[in-house]
């Protein structure tokens, strides 16, 4: 996994978690949902990069 993609995935997860907490604290369901979506996207990006890395290891 490239460092840039790893940082993007981690950044999306952190920002998403922060938005989710702020949305919960301010009773803003839209912000809370947006945070969940962003956090999930970060997890998806991380998983796809790990899959790519695993596939590259098995290629000659």
XYZ file of C-alpha atoms in Angstrom, residues 3-42:
40
model
C 1.894 5.790 1.904
C -0.353 8.332 0.202
C -3.314 5.916 -0.083
C -2.783 4.728 3.493
C -2.876 8.296 4.767
C -6.022 9.013 2.731
C -7.750 5.976 4.218
C -6.712 6.842 7.767
C -7.655 10.489 7.278
C -11.113 9.597 6.021
C -11.641 7.292 8.991
C -10.564 9.932 11.515
C -12.541 12.767 9.935
C -15.580 10.526 9.607
C -15.371 9.520 13.255
C -15.074 13.162 14.308
C -18.091 14.190 12.213
C -20.079 11.311 13.660
C -19.280 12.351 17.237
C -20.020 16.021 16.575
C -23.276 15.079 14.861
C -24.280 12.971 17.844
C -23.332 15.734 20.296
C -25.241 18.434 18.411
C -28.210 16.196 17.586
C -27.536 16.637 13.882
C -28.485 13.362 12.162
C -27.276 14.581 8.751
C -23.757 15.245 10.042
C -23.768 11.980 11.952
C -24.741 10.027 8.809
C -22.155 11.893 6.756
C -19.493 10.947 9.296
C -20.507 7.295 9.225
C -20.371 7.263 5.434
C -16.946 8.879 5.351
C -15.596 6.501 7.977
C -16.957 3.519 6.053
C -15.400 4.819 2.835
C -12.050 5.010 4.616
